Short mmCIF file of C-alpha atoms and ligand atoms in Angstrom, two decimals:
data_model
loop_
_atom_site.label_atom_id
_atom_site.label_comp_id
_atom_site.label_asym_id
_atom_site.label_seq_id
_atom_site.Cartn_x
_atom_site.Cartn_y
_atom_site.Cartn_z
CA UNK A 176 148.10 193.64 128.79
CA UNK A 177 149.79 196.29 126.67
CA UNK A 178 148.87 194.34 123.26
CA UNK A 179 144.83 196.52 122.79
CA UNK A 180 144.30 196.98 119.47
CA UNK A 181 141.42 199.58 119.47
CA UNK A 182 140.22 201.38 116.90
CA UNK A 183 138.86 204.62 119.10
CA UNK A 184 138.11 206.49 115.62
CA UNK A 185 135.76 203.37 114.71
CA UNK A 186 134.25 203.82 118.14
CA UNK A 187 134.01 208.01 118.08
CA UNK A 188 136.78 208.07 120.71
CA UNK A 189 134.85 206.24 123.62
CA UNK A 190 134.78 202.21 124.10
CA UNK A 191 132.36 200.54 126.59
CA UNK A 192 134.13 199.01 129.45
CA UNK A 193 132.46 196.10 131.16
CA UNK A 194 133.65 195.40 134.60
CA UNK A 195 133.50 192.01 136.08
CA UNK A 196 134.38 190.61 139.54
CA UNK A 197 137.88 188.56 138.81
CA UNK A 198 136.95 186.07 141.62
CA UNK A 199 132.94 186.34 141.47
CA UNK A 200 132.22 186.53 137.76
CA UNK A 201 129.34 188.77 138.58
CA UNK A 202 129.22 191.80 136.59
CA UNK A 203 130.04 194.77 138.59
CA UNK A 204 129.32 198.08 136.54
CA UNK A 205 129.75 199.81 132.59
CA UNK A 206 131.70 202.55 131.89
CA UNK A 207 133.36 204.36 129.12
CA UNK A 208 137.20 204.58 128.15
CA UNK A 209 139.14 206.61 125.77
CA UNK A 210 142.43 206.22 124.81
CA UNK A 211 143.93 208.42 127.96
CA UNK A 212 141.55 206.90 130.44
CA UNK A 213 142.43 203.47 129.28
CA UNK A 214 146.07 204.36 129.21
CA UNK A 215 145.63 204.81 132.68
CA UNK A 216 144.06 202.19 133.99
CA UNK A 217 146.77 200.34 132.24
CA UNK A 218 149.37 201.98 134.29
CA UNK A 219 148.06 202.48 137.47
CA UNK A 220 145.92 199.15 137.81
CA UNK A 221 142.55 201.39 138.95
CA UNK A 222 139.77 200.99 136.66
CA UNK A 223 139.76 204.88 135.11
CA UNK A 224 136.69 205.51 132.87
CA UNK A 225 136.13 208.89 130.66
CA UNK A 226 132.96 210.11 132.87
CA UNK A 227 130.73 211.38 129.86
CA UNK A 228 128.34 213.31 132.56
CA UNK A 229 131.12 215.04 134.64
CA UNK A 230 132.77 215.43 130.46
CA UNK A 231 136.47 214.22 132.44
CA UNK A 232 138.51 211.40 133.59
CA UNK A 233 137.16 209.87 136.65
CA UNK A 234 138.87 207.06 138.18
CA UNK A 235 136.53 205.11 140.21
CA UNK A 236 136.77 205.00 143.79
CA UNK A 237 138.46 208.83 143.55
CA UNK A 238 136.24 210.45 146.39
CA UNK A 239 134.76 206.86 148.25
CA UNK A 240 137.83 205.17 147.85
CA UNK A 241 136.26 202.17 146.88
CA UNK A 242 138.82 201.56 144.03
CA UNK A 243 138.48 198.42 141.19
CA UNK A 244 142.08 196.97 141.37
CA UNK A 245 142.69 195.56 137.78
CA UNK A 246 143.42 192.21 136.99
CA UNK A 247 143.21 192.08 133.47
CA UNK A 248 141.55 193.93 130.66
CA UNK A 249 140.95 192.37 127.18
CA UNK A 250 139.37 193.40 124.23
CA UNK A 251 136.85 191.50 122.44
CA UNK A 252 136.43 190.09 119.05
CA UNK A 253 135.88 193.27 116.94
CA UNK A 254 138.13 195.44 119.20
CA UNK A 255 135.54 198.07 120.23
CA UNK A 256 134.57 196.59 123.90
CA UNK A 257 136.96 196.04 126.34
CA UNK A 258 136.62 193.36 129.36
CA UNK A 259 138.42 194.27 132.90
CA UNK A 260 138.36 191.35 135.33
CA UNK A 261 138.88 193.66 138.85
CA UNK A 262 138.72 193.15 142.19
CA UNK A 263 136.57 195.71 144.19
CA UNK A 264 137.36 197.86 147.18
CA UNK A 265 134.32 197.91 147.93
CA UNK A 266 130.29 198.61 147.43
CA UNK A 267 130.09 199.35 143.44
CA UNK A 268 127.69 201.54 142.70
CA UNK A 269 127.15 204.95 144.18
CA UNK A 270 123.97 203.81 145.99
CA UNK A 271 125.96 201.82 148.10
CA UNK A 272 125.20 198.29 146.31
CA UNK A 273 127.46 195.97 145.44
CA UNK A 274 126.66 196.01 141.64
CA UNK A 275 125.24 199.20 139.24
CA UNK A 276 122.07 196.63 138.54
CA UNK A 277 121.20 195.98 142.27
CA UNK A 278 122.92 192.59 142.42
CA UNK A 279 124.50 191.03 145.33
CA UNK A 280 128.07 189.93 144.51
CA UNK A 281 128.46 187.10 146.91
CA UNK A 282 130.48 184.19 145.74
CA UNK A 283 133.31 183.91 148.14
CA UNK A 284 134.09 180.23 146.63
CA UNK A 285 137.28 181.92 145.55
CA UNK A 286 139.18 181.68 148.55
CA UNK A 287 138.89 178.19 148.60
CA UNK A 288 141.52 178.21 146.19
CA UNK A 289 143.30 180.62 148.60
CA UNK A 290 142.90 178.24 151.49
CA UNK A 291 144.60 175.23 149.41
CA UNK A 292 147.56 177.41 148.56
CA UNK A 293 148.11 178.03 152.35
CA UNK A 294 147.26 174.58 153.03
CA UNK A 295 150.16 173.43 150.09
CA UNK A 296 152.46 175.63 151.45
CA UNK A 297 151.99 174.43 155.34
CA UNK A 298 152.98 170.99 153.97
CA UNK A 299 155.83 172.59 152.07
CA UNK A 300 157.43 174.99 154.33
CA UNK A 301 156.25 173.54 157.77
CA UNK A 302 156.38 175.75 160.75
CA UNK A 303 155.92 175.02 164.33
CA UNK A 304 153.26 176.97 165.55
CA UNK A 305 151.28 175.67 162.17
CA UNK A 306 147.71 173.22 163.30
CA UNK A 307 148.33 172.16 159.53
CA UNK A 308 151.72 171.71 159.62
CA UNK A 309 151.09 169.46 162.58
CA UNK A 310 148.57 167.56 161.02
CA UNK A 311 150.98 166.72 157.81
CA UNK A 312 152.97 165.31 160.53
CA UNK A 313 150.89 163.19 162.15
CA UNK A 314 150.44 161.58 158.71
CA UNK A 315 147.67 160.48 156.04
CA UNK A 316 146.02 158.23 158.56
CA UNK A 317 145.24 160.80 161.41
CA UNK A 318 144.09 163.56 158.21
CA UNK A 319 141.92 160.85 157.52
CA UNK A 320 140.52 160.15 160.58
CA UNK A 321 139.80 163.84 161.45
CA UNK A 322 137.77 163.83 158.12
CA UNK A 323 135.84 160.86 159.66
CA UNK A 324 135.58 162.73 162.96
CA UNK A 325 134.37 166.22 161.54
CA UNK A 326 131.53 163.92 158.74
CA UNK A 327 130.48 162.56 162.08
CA UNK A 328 130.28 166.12 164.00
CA UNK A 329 128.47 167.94 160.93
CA UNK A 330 125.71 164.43 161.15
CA UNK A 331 125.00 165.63 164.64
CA UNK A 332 124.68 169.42 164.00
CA UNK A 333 122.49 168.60 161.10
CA UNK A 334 120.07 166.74 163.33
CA UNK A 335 120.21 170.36 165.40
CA UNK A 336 119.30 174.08 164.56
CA UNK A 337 121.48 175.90 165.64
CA UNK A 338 123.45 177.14 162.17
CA UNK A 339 126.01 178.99 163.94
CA UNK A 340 127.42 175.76 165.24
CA UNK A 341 126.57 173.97 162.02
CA UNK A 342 128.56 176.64 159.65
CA UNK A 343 131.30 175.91 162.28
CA UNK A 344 131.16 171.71 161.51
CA UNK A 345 130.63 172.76 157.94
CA UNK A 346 133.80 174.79 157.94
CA UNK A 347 135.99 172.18 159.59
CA UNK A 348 134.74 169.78 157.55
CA UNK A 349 135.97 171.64 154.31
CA UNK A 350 139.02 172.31 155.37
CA UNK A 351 140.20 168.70 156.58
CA UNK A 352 138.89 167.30 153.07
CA UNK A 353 141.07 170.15 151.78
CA UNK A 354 144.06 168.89 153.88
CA UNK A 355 143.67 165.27 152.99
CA UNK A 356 143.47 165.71 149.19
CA UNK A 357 146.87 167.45 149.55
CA UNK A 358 148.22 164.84 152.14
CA UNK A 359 147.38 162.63 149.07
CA UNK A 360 149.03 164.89 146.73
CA UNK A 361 146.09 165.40 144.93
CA UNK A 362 144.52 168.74 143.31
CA UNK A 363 140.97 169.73 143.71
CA UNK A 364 140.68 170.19 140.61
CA UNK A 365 141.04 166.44 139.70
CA UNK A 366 137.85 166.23 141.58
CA UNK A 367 135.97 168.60 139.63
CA UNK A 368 137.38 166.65 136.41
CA UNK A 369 135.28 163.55 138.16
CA UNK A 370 132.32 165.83 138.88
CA UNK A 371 132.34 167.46 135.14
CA UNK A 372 132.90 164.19 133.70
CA UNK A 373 129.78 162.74 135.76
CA UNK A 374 127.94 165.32 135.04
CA UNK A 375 128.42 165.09 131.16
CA UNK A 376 127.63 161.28 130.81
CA UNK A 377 123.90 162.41 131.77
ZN1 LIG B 276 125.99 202.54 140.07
#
């Protein structure tokens, strides 16, 4: 991350920062950096723009607290735009929204990939008191079945209105198909390979 190559005399001391959700893609808000602000965000991993109305350094999130937590900040092809990939405190914009241009920033896919690192590392580093460490003992034939049994629960809810208790089958159901790919010691991501590859045939 050290390795920015900007030419801030090119760029009359200011670059455009454009912030993006690291886990939601959605683009969260544009700002301005000079050399000190980006120096900062740099070191203290909080998204610090050169505020050309209050003519200062404002880090965001300095009086709401709702802070940008960098993940990584890139520069583009001609080196006068940066990219920051962050992770929000909070509501974005000043307004209270969760983006500067009134979008919802929604996508909370991400923590699937969260869930199948704490499902990997219940099969890993079992523990008693784990429900998925207890199902990785029962073994590939009783993950399987609970699939089954949780298809055939979300069939009946779906026949029903009542989403609360839908979400719920929904939910259980995701998370046993997550458990079974690993009992198989397979990645997710070998399904999405099938799904692409489907997908590009058409
Ligand atoms: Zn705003």
């Amino acid at each position: 991350m050290n390795k920015l190559k900007i030419d801030f005399e090119k760029v009359d001391g200011l670059v455009p920062a454009v912030i993006q959700d690291a886990d939601s893609n959605v683009v969260l808000m544009l700002g301005y950096m000079n050399q000190e602000a980006l120096d900062i965000t740099l070191d203290t991993k909080k998204v610090t723009f050169f505020s050309r109305t209050k003519n200062r350094l404002w880090t965001k999130g300095e009086t709401s607290g709702n802070f940008l937590n960098v993940v990584s900040l890139t520069v583009d092809c001609d080196n006068d735009t940066v990219l920051v990939k962050a992770r929000p405190v909070g509501p974005v914009c000043h307004t209270g929204d969760d983006t500067c241009f009134s979008e919802e920033n929604r996508s909370k896919t991400f923590f699937i990939d969260e869930l199948r690192a704490i499902i990997k590392d219940r099969k890993n580093n079992p523990t008693d008191k784990s429900y998925t460490t207890s199902l990785f003992a029962k073994g590939i034939n009783k993950v399987a079945q609970k699939v089954g049994e949780e298809a055939v629960e979300i069939v009946i809810e779906a026949k029903d209105d009542n989403k609360e208790l839908f979400m719920g089958e929904a939910a259980d159901l995701l998370y046993h198909y997550l458990v079974l790919l690993e009992a198989k010691g397979y990645e997710l991501d070998e399904v999405m390979d099938v799904l692409i590859d489907r997908h590009q045939k058409k």
